[in-house]
Amino acid sequence: MESAKKLGKLPARCLVLGLALIWAFPTLGLAQTFRMVQSQQQLYAGPNFGAEIVGTVPGEVEVMVLQQSGDWYQVDYQGKKGWLPQQAFPVGKKLDLSTLLKGRAVPTTRTDEVALAGKGFTPEVEAGYRQKNPQLNYAAVDTIEQFKLPPVALQAFIREGGLQP
Amino acid sequence: MKNNPQRLILLVLSWLLVMGCAGVVAQIPESIRPMVDIAQKTGAKALEASQELSDSEEYYLGRGVAARILSQYPLSQDQVLNTYVNQVGQTVAQKSTRPTPYRGYHFAVLESSTPNSFACPGGFILVTKGMIKACENEDQLAAVLAHEVAHVAHRDGLSAISQARWTEVATTAGTEAAKHYGGALGQLLSRFEGSINDVFKTVIVNGYSRAAEEEADRAGVEILKRAGYNPAAMTAILTAMSSKGGSGGILGTHPDIRDRQDNIKIIAQEDNTGMEPARTKRFRALKP
C-alpha cells in the first residue's frame, strides 16, 4: 500500500523535476530557428575568432540556435554545427533563447530598419544629422567600414607573429 | 492518490503563471525605450529618455564622432598600412572583454604627423601616422590599439555624454533641429547631435577621466598578455610618448604618465618570450 502511494507520486515528482530543470536551463535540449540576414558569415568550431572555420552561412537562410556562450551562439546549419558571433545576427542584442519556452513567437528580423525600430539613434536620425552637417566626412567612415579582413588572413597573421590564436 | 490529477493541474497552471509573468517582466525594458516610429505616427510630444544606449545606438553615435574626427584628419590612402593596423587591431580586439560590438571593430590610419589615437563608441579606432612612427615595434602599436579597444569595451565614450542630454528632451522643442525637423525626430536629432558633441569634446580635447585611463591601461596590458604580445610594451610606449611631449589619445591629458606607469608596473612585467622576429620584420617594413 505504501509502495503503491509512492509509485502514485512518481509522475508528479517527475513533472516537478522536469519543470525545475527547464526553468534552470531554459535552452536545455531545445533549439530555436533564426533567420540570417547578414550574408557569408563564417562558422567557427569554437566560440572565438581564433577557432577553426568550419563553414559559411549565406544570407536569407534559417539556422537552428543550439546554445549560447557569452556573445557567441552555437548553430546548426544544414547539419553542420558551428559558432557565430552575436554580430552575425541582424538584431544588435543578445538573442533570448528562453522565449521558446515562454510561448512567445520566435523573433525574426528581416532588415536593420525593422531591428532598429524603436531605438533612439537610428539610420533616420543619422540621415537628418548628415543633412544638417554636410561638411562631416561620413564618406571616410563608410570607407573604413569596408576594410575587410578575411578570418583566414587574420589567423595567418597571428600565427606568423607567434601570437595567441 | 485522488489528489494527484489536481496537483498536476495545479502545478502546470502555476508553471504557466510563473512563465507568463516572466514574459511580461522581460518585455518591460523594451517598452520604455524611445520609440521614434510610434512617436512620429502618434504625434507624441514626449519621449521616454533612457540613459542606457543599445549597441546599435552606440554604433550610430560612434559613426558621428568618427565623421567629425575624419573631417579634421584625412584618412590615409595607404591600403597596406591600413590593412596592417587592422590586423594588429583585430588581433587585440578579439582578446578584449568585448570582442564583438554591434558591427565589429574598425581600425584606420589618419594622415597626421602628430602622435595621436582615438577610440569612438561602437568600435571605430583611429590612429595617426605620427603615432605609428612613435612606436618602436609592433608590440607597442598593439599596446596603443589595446588601450583604445579597452575604452570601447568599457563604453567610456558614452560616459562622456552629459547627463543633461537625458533630461533635456522636454526642452528641445525650441532648438534649431527641433524646429527644422519637428516633433519626435527633431528632438532625437537634437539629442544625437548633442551627444556626438559631448563625446567628440572628450575624445579630442578633454580626455577621459583619470579612472577611465588607468582602467584602460590595465585592461590593455591584460589584452596584450592574452594576445601573446609583450605586456611591457604598454609601459614602453607611455614612456616614449611622454618624452615626445604628445597629448590626446592614449596619452590623455591626465593623469600624469608616471602615475599611469606605476598603475601598471606590477602587471606589465617584461615577459620571457622576447620579440618575435617576424613581428619586428613586418613592422619595420610598414612603419611610415
Short mmCIF file of C-alpha atoms in Angstrom, two decimals:
data_model
loop_
_atom_site.label_atom_id
_atom_site.label_comp_id
_atom_site.label_asym_id
_atom_site.label_seq_id
_atom_site.Cartn_x
_atom_site.Cartn_y
_atom_site.Cartn_z
CA MET A 1 0.00 0.00 0.00
CA GLU A 2 2.82 2.30 0.99
CA SER A 3 4.77 1.44 -2.14
CA ALA A 4 1.68 2.00 -4.27
CA LYS A 5 1.38 5.50 -2.79
CA LYS A 6 4.99 6.20 -3.56
CA LEU A 7 4.50 4.99 -7.12
CA GLY A 8 1.49 7.25 -7.45
CA LYS A 9 3.53 10.29 -6.51
CA LEU A 10 6.20 9.47 -9.07
CA PRO A 11 4.65 11.20 -12.13
CA ALA A 12 4.09 14.40 -10.16
CA ARG A 13 7.66 14.33 -8.87
CA CYS A 14 8.98 13.73 -12.38
CA LEU A 15 6.93 16.64 -13.66
CA VAL A 16 8.19 18.93 -10.91
CA LEU A 17 11.78 17.82 -11.55
CA GLY A 18 11.36 18.31 -15.29
CA LEU A 19 9.90 21.78 -14.87
CA ALA A 20 12.65 22.72 -12.45
CA LEU A 21 15.28 21.58 -14.95
CA ILE A 22 13.65 23.51 -17.75
CA TRP A 23 13.40 26.60 -15.57
CA ALA A 24 17.05 26.34 -14.54
CA PHE A 25 18.36 25.51 -18.01
CA PRO A 26 15.98 27.11 -20.49
CA THR A 27 17.99 26.08 -23.53
CA LEU A 28 18.41 22.50 -22.46
CA GLY A 29 17.69 20.21 -25.34
CA LEU A 30 15.80 22.87 -27.22
CA ALA A 31 16.62 24.83 -30.31
CA GLN A 32 15.32 27.96 -31.91
CA THR A 33 15.18 28.75 -35.60
CA PHE A 34 16.57 32.11 -36.59
CA ARG A 35 16.65 33.73 -39.99
CA MET A 36 20.00 35.11 -41.07
CA VAL A 37 20.13 38.39 -42.92
CA GLN A 38 23.86 39.06 -42.85
CA SER A 39 25.42 37.11 -45.69
CA GLN A 40 28.52 34.95 -45.82
CA GLN A 41 29.01 34.55 -42.08
CA GLN A 42 31.88 32.28 -41.08
CA LEU A 43 31.07 29.34 -38.84
CA TYR A 44 33.70 28.75 -36.17
CA ALA A 45 34.50 25.47 -34.40
CA GLY A 46 34.51 27.27 -31.05
CA PRO A 47 33.14 30.48 -29.55
CA ASN A 48 36.09 32.69 -30.53
CA PHE A 49 37.58 34.22 -33.66
CA GLY A 50 40.72 32.16 -33.29
CA ALA A 51 38.81 28.90 -33.69
CA GLU A 52 38.94 26.91 -36.89
CA ILE A 53 36.46 27.93 -39.57
CA VAL A 54 34.19 25.00 -40.31
CA GLY A 55 31.90 26.55 -42.89
CA THR A 56 29.98 29.56 -44.14
CA VAL A 57 26.34 30.54 -43.72
CA PRO A 58 24.84 32.51 -46.61
CA GLY A 59 22.19 35.18 -46.08
CA GLU A 60 18.41 34.64 -46.06
CA VAL A 61 18.61 31.14 -44.58
CA GLU A 62 17.41 29.75 -41.31
CA VAL A 63 19.79 28.39 -38.72
CA MET A 64 19.00 26.49 -35.55
CA VAL A 65 20.42 28.20 -32.46
CA LEU A 66 21.50 25.45 -30.10
CA GLN A 67 23.20 27.21 -27.25
CA GLN A 68 24.83 30.41 -26.13
CA SER A 69 28.28 31.17 -24.71
CA GLY A 70 28.80 34.84 -23.93
CA ASP A 71 28.41 36.77 -27.17
CA TRP A 72 28.57 33.61 -29.28
CA TYR A 73 25.83 31.26 -30.43
CA GLN A 74 26.23 27.66 -31.49
CA VAL A 75 24.07 26.98 -34.50
CA ASP A 76 23.16 24.10 -36.77
CA TYR A 77 23.01 24.93 -40.45
CA GLN A 78 22.09 22.03 -42.73
CA GLY A 79 23.54 19.55 -40.27
CA LYS A 80 26.77 21.47 -39.81
CA LYS A 81 27.32 22.78 -36.32
CA GLY A 82 29.43 25.83 -35.57
CA TRP A 83 29.59 29.08 -33.68
CA LEU A 84 28.53 32.54 -34.86
CA PRO A 85 29.34 35.82 -33.10
CA GLN A 86 26.46 37.96 -31.91
CA GLN A 87 27.12 40.48 -34.68
CA ALA A 88 26.24 37.87 -37.27
CA PHE A 89 22.61 38.28 -36.34
CA PRO A 90 20.64 41.27 -37.51
CA VAL A 91 19.45 42.25 -34.06
CA GLY A 92 22.09 44.19 -32.23
CA LYS A 93 21.45 42.49 -28.93
CA LYS A 94 21.59 39.05 -27.45
CA LEU A 95 19.02 36.54 -28.53
CA ASP A 96 16.62 35.47 -25.84
CA LEU A 97 16.75 31.71 -26.17
CA SER A 98 14.28 31.20 -23.37
CA THR A 99 11.40 32.75 -25.31
CA LEU A 100 10.54 29.43 -26.92
CA LEU A 101 9.56 28.03 -23.57
CA LYS A 102 7.57 31.08 -22.68
CA GLY A 103 5.32 30.52 -25.64
CA ARG A 104 6.16 33.73 -27.42
CA ALA A 105 6.83 33.98 -31.13
CA VAL A 106 10.30 33.21 -32.38
CA PRO A 107 11.92 36.58 -33.05
CA THR A 108 12.89 37.03 -36.66
CA THR A 109 14.05 40.32 -38.05
CA ARG A 110 14.27 40.91 -41.75
CA THR A 111 16.07 44.20 -42.03
CA ASP A 112 18.20 46.54 -39.98
CA GLU A 113 15.44 49.09 -40.19
CA VAL A 114 12.99 46.74 -38.53
CA ALA A 115 15.59 45.71 -35.98
CA LEU A 116 16.27 49.32 -35.15
CA ALA A 117 12.65 50.39 -34.96
CA GLY A 118 12.02 51.70 -31.52
CA LYS A 119 15.62 52.69 -30.92
CA GLY A 120 16.58 56.27 -30.25
CA PHE A 121 19.52 56.74 -32.61
CA THR A 122 18.64 55.19 -35.95
CA PRO A 123 19.73 55.49 -39.59
CA GLU A 124 16.92 58.03 -39.97
CA VAL A 125 18.32 60.18 -37.17
CA GLU A 126 21.80 59.88 -38.68
CA ALA A 127 20.40 60.93 -42.07
CA GLY A 128 18.94 64.05 -40.50
CA TYR A 129 22.23 64.82 -38.78
CA ARG A 130 24.17 64.37 -42.02
CA GLN A 131 21.77 66.64 -43.89
CA LYS A 132 22.26 69.31 -41.25
CA ASN A 133 26.06 68.85 -41.20
CA PRO A 134 27.13 68.13 -44.79
CA GLN A 135 30.75 69.03 -44.00
CA LEU A 136 31.20 65.89 -41.89
CA ASN A 137 33.24 63.15 -43.53
CA TYR A 138 30.82 60.25 -43.40
CA ALA A 139 32.24 59.02 -46.71
CA ALA A 140 35.52 58.22 -44.95
CA VAL A 141 33.62 56.37 -42.20
CA ASP A 142 31.88 54.29 -44.87
CA THR A 143 35.28 53.57 -46.44
CA ILE A 144 36.69 52.42 -43.10
CA GLU A 145 33.77 50.05 -42.66
CA GLN A 146 34.66 48.47 -45.99
CA PHE A 147 38.09 47.42 -44.71
CA LYS A 148 37.58 43.69 -44.52
CA LEU A 149 39.98 41.22 -43.02
CA PRO A 150 39.30 37.62 -44.03
CA PRO A 151 39.46 35.36 -40.94
CA VAL A 152 41.96 33.14 -42.69
CA ALA A 153 44.30 36.09 -43.26
CA LEU A 154 43.98 37.16 -39.62
CA GLN A 155 44.77 33.65 -38.44
CA ALA A 156 47.85 33.59 -40.66
CA PHE A 157 48.92 37.00 -39.31
CA ILE A 158 48.55 35.75 -35.73
CA ARG A 159 50.40 32.53 -36.48
CA GLU A 160 53.29 34.23 -38.28
CA GLY A 161 53.71 36.69 -35.41
CA GLY A 162 53.93 33.93 -32.83
CA LEU A 163 50.78 35.25 -31.16
CA GLN A 164 47.92 33.52 -29.39
CA PRO A 165 45.06 32.39 -31.67
CA MET B 1 -3.97 9.13 -4.99
CA LYS B 2 -7.13 11.09 -5.75
CA ASN B 3 -5.27 14.32 -5.37
CA ASN B 4 -2.66 13.55 -7.99
CA PRO B 5 -4.53 14.82 -11.09
CA GLN B 6 -5.48 18.02 -9.26
CA ARG B 7 -1.94 18.50 -8.07
CA LEU B 8 -0.68 18.01 -11.59
CA ILE B 9 -3.11 20.59 -12.97
CA LEU B 10 -2.19 22.97 -10.17
CA LEU B 11 1.48 22.53 -10.90
CA VAL B 12 1.02 23.11 -14.61
CA LEU B 13 -1.12 26.19 -14.01
CA SER B 14 1.42 27.55 -11.53
CA TRP B 15 4.19 26.98 -14.01
CA LEU B 16 2.28 28.73 -16.80
CA LEU B 17 1.55 31.62 -14.45
CA VAL B 18 5.20 31.99 -13.49
CA MET B 19 6.39 31.73 -17.09
CA GLY B 20 3.74 34.17 -18.24
CA CYS B 21 4.81 36.69 -15.61
CA ALA B 22 8.42 36.19 -16.61
CA GLY B 23 7.49 37.01 -20.17
CA VAL B 24 5.82 40.24 -19.10
CA VAL B 25 8.78 41.23 -16.94
CA ALA B 26 11.16 40.54 -19.83
CA GLN B 27 9.25 42.92 -22.09
CA ILE B 28 9.28 45.91 -19.77
CA PRO B 29 12.73 47.27 -20.72
CA GLU B 30 11.80 47.25 -24.42
CA SER B 31 8.60 49.12 -23.79
CA ILE B 32 10.32 52.07 -22.15
CA ARG B 33 12.84 52.66 -24.90
CA PRO B 34 12.48 55.70 -27.14
CA MET B 35 10.01 54.79 -29.87
CA VAL B 36 10.68 57.11 -32.71
CA ASP B 37 8.40 55.43 -35.21
CA ILE B 38 5.48 55.19 -32.87
CA ALA B 39 6.11 58.69 -31.56
CA GLN B 40 6.06 60.08 -35.07
CA LYS B 41 2.90 58.27 -36.00
CA THR B 42 1.02 59.19 -32.90
CA GLY B 43 2.43 62.68 -32.68
CA ALA B 44 3.56 62.05 -29.15
CA LYS B 45 5.44 65.04 -27.82
CA ALA B 46 7.32 63.37 -25.01
CA LEU B 47 9.81 60.60 -25.40
CA GLU B 48 10.96 58.25 -22.74
CA ALA B 49 14.59 59.09 -22.17
CA SER B 50 16.93 56.29 -21.44
CA GLN B 51 20.42 56.70 -20.18
CA GLU B 52 21.38 53.32 -21.49
CA LEU B 53 22.11 53.18 -25.20
CA SER B 54 21.77 49.96 -27.13
CA ASP B 55 24.71 48.60 -29.11
CA SER B 56 23.17 49.83 -32.36
CA GLU B 57 22.60 53.33 -30.95
CA GLU B 58 26.20 53.38 -29.74
CA TYR B 59 27.28 52.38 -33.25
CA TYR B 60 25.46 55.30 -34.92
CA LEU B 61 26.81 57.66 -32.27
CA GLY B 62 30.34 56.36 -32.96
CA ARG B 63 29.90 56.90 -36.69
CA GLY B 64 29.03 60.52 -35.99
CA VAL B 65 32.06 61.04 -33.76
CA ALA B 66 34.34 59.36 -36.32
CA ALA B 67 32.88 61.50 -39.11
CA ARG B 68 33.75 64.64 -37.12
CA ILE B 69 37.31 63.45 -36.48
CA LEU B 70 37.73 62.49 -40.13
CA SER B 71 36.65 65.98 -41.11
CA GLN B 72 39.76 67.28 -39.33
CA TYR B 73 42.21 64.45 -40.04
CA PRO B 74 42.26 62.99 -43.57
CA LEU B 75 42.04 59.22 -43.87
CA SER B 76 45.30 57.66 -45.07
CA GLN B 77 45.01 56.16 -48.53
CA ASP B 78 47.82 53.69 -47.77
CA GLN B 79 45.84 50.47 -48.04
CA VAL B 80 48.74 48.27 -46.98
CA LEU B 81 49.26 50.27 -43.79
CA ASN B 82 45.51 50.36 -43.08
CA THR B 83 45.35 46.59 -43.51
CA TYR B 84 48.31 46.09 -41.19
CA VAL B 85 46.78 48.29 -38.47
CA ASN B 86 43.54 46.33 -38.86
CA GLN B 87 45.43 43.06 -38.47
CA VAL B 88 47.10 44.20 -35.25
CA GLY B 89 43.87 45.81 -34.06
CA GLN B 90 41.67 42.79 -34.72
CA THR B 91 44.26 40.56 -33.03
CA VAL B 92 43.98 42.52 -29.78
CA ALA B 93 40.26 43.27 -30.11
CA GLN B 94 39.31 39.60 -30.12
CA LYS B 95 41.13 39.25 -26.80
CA SER B 96 39.22 42.09 -25.16
CA THR B 97 36.27 41.72 -22.84
CA ARG B 98 34.05 42.96 -25.68
CA PRO B 99 35.24 41.28 -28.86
CA THR B 100 32.07 41.84 -30.88
CA PRO B 101 30.46 45.26 -30.78
CA TYR B 102 27.40 45.80 -33.00
CA ARG B 103 29.27 45.95 -36.31
CA GLY B 104 32.69 44.87 -35.06
CA TYR B 105 35.84 46.91 -34.68
CA HIS B 106 37.19 49.10 -37.45
CA PHE B 107 40.73 50.49 -37.42
CA ALA B 108 42.14 53.17 -39.69
CA VAL B 109 45.18 55.38 -40.12
CA LEU B 110 44.95 59.17 -40.18
CA GLU B 111 47.27 61.42 -42.21
CA SER B 112 48.82 63.38 -39.39
CA SER B 113 52.35 63.56 -38.09
CA THR B 114 51.12 64.35 -34.56
CA PRO B 115 51.13 61.22 -32.40
CA ASN B 116 47.52 60.53 -31.51
CA SER B 117 44.90 57.83 -31.32
CA PHE B 118 41.14 57.96 -30.83
CA ALA B 119 38.52 55.48 -29.69
CA CYS B 120 35.00 56.27 -30.88
CA PRO B 121 31.96 54.50 -29.42
CA GLY B 122 30.88 51.37 -31.22
CA GLY B 123 34.38 50.25 -32.23
CA PHE B 124 35.88 52.90 -34.56
CA ILE B 125 39.55 53.28 -33.64
CA LEU B 126 41.71 55.82 -35.41
CA VAL B 127 45.47 56.17 -35.13
CA THR B 128 47.70 58.80 -36.74
CA LYS B 129 50.77 58.06 -38.80
CA GLY B 130 52.68 60.07 -36.18
CA MET B 131 51.65 57.60 -33.51
CA ILE B 132 52.72 54.60 -35.60
CA LYS B 133 56.02 56.34 -36.22
CA ALA B 134 56.46 56.88 -32.48
CA CYS B 135 56.14 53.13 -31.86
CA GLU B 136 59.36 51.17 -31.89
CA ASN B 137 57.79 47.84 -32.72
CA GLU B 138 54.51 46.02 -33.38
CA ASP B 139 54.02 45.28 -29.68
CA GLN B 140 53.94 48.98 -28.87
CA LEU B 141 51.44 49.61 -31.66
CA ALA B 142 49.38 46.74 -30.24
CA ALA B 143 49.57 48.44 -26.83
CA VAL B 144 48.19 51.68 -28.27
CA LEU B 145 45.34 49.83 -30.01
CA ALA B 146 44.64 47.62 -26.97
CA HIS B 147 44.29 50.74 -24.81
CA GLU B 148 41.77 52.20 -27.26
CA VAL B 149 39.91 48.89 -27.59
CA ALA B 150 39.58 48.88 -23.79
CA HIS B 151 37.90 52.31 -23.94
CA VAL B 152 35.37 50.89 -26.41
CA ALA B 153 34.88 47.74 -24.34
CA HIS B 154 34.26 49.84 -21.23
CA ARG B 155 31.92 52.15 -23.15
CA ASP B 156 33.89 55.12 -21.83
CA GLY B 157 32.71 57.30 -24.70
CA LEU B 158 29.12 57.02 -23.54
CA SER B 159 30.11 58.22 -20.08
CA ALA B 160 31.19 61.47 -21.72
CA ILE B 161 27.62 62.29 -22.69
CA SER B 162 26.26 64.98 -20.46
CA GLN B 163 23.67 63.75 -18.01
CA ALA B 164 21.57 66.68 -19.11
CA ARG B 165 21.06 65.05 -22.54
CA TRP B 166 18.72 62.55 -20.96
CA THR B 167 16.59 65.10 -19.21
CA GLU B 168 16.50 67.86 -21.76
CA VAL B 169 14.09 66.16 -24.13
CA ALA B 170 11.23 68.30 -22.94
CA THR B 171 13.19 71.48 -23.51
CA THR B 172 14.48 70.76 -27.01
CA ALA B 173 11.28 71.70 -28.77
CA GLY B 174 12.61 75.21 -29.34
CA THR B 175 16.00 74.21 -30.70
CA GLU B 176 17.01 74.69 -34.30
CA ALA B 177 16.89 70.97 -35.06
CA ALA B 178 13.50 70.53 -33.48
CA LYS B 179 12.11 73.49 -35.42
CA HIS B 180 13.63 72.26 -38.68
CA TYR B 181 12.56 68.65 -38.44
CA GLY B 182 9.78 68.98 -35.97
CA GLY B 183 8.31 66.58 -33.49
CA ALA B 184 9.96 63.46 -32.18
CA LEU B 185 12.62 63.22 -34.90
CA GLY B 186 13.74 66.78 -34.21
CA GLN B 187 14.06 66.04 -30.52
CA LEU B 188 16.02 62.86 -31.18
CA LEU B 189 18.23 64.68 -33.69
CA SER B 190 18.99 67.37 -31.16
CA ARG B 191 19.96 64.78 -28.58
CA PHE B 192 22.01 62.86 -31.17
CA GLU B 193 23.92 65.99 -32.16
CA GLY B 194 24.50 66.99 -28.54
CA SER B 195 25.73 63.52 -27.64
CA ILE B 196 28.18 63.48 -30.56
CA ASN B 197 29.49 66.89 -29.47
CA ASP B 198 29.95 65.67 -25.91
CA VAL B 199 31.86 62.55 -26.93
CA PHE B 200 33.92 64.40 -29.54
CA LYS B 201 34.95 67.02 -26.99
CA THR B 202 36.05 64.33 -24.56
CA VAL B 203 37.90 62.22 -27.12
CA ILE B 204 39.69 65.15 -28.79
CA VAL B 205 40.02 67.84 -26.15
CA ASN B 206 39.41 66.92 -22.54
CA GLY B 207 40.33 63.25 -22.46
CA TYR B 208 38.73 60.59 -20.32
CA SER B 209 38.75 60.61 -16.55
CA ARG B 210 41.77 59.51 -14.58
CA ALA B 211 39.97 56.34 -13.54
CA ALA B 212 38.97 55.51 -17.13
CA GLU B 213 42.52 55.99 -18.42
CA GLU B 214 44.05 53.86 -15.69
CA GLU B 215 41.46 51.16 -16.22
CA ALA B 216 42.12 51.21 -19.98
CA ASP B 217 45.86 50.86 -19.29
CA ARG B 218 45.28 47.85 -17.05
CA ALA B 219 42.81 46.25 -19.46
CA GLY B 220 45.19 46.96 -22.34
CA VAL B 221 48.01 45.11 -20.57
CA GLU B 222 45.74 42.13 -19.97
CA ILE B 223 44.75 42.14 -23.64
CA LEU B 224 48.42 42.17 -24.67
CA LYS B 225 49.09 39.18 -22.44
CA ARG B 226 46.15 37.21 -23.81
CA ALA B 227 47.12 38.04 -27.39
CA GLY B 228 50.73 36.98 -26.89
CA TYR B 229 52.28 40.45 -27.13
CA ASN B 230 54.83 41.68 -24.61
CA PRO B 231 52.85 43.41 -21.81
CA ALA B 232 55.84 45.65 -21.05
CA ALA B 233 55.16 47.35 -24.40
CA MET B 234 52.43 49.40 -22.66
CA THR B 235 54.92 50.96 -20.25
CA ALA B 236 57.41 51.43 -23.07
CA ILE B 237 55.03 53.36 -25.32
CA LEU B 238 53.86 55.55 -22.42
CA THR B 239 57.49 56.39 -21.70
CA ALA B 240 58.26 57.05 -25.35
CA MET B 241 55.23 59.30 -25.77
CA SER B 242 55.82 61.31 -22.63
CA SER B 243 59.33 62.13 -23.80
CA LYS B 244 57.93 63.33 -27.13
CA GLY B 245 55.50 65.62 -25.36
CA GLY B 246 52.42 64.45 -27.22
CA SER B 247 48.87 64.68 -25.95
CA GLY B 248 45.47 63.17 -26.58
CA GLY B 249 44.50 59.60 -27.33
CA ILE B 250 46.47 57.09 -25.31
CA LEU B 251 48.39 59.93 -23.66
CA GLY B 252 45.25 61.64 -22.47
CA THR B 253 45.54 64.88 -20.58
CA HIS B 254 45.61 63.29 -17.16
CA PRO B 255 46.65 61.51 -15.04
CA ASP B 256 50.39 62.02 -15.12
CA ILE B 257 52.28 59.45 -17.23
CA ARG B 258 54.40 58.48 -14.23
CA ASP B 259 51.28 57.69 -12.22
CA ARG B 260 49.99 55.58 -15.09
CA GLN B 261 53.27 53.69 -15.33
CA ASP B 262 53.08 52.98 -11.60
CA ASN B 263 49.49 51.83 -12.09
CA ILE B 264 50.54 49.01 -14.42
CA LYS B 265 54.05 48.40 -13.10
CA ILE B 266 53.22 45.09 -11.45
CA ILE B 267 51.09 43.58 -14.21
CA ALA B 268 53.14 44.85 -17.16
CA GLN B 269 56.33 42.94 -16.44
CA GLU B 270 58.55 42.03 -19.34
CA ASP B 271 57.80 38.53 -20.48
CA ASN B 272 60.45 35.99 -21.35
CA THR B 273 59.33 35.20 -24.85
CA GLY B 274 61.22 38.10 -26.39
CA MET B 275 60.26 39.79 -29.63
CA GLU B 276 59.12 37.54 -32.40
CA PRO B 277 61.44 38.29 -35.36
CA ALA B 278 58.54 38.10 -37.80
CA ARG B 279 56.70 40.86 -35.90
CA THR B 280 59.76 43.08 -35.94
CA LYS B 281 60.31 42.47 -39.64
CA ARG B 282 56.76 43.24 -40.74
CA PHE B 283 56.54 46.33 -38.54
CA ARG B 284 59.76 47.79 -39.92
CA ALA B 285 58.64 47.10 -43.46
CA LEU B 286 55.47 49.15 -42.99
CA LYS B 287 56.46 51.84 -40.49
CA PRO B 288 55.78 55.27 -42.05
#
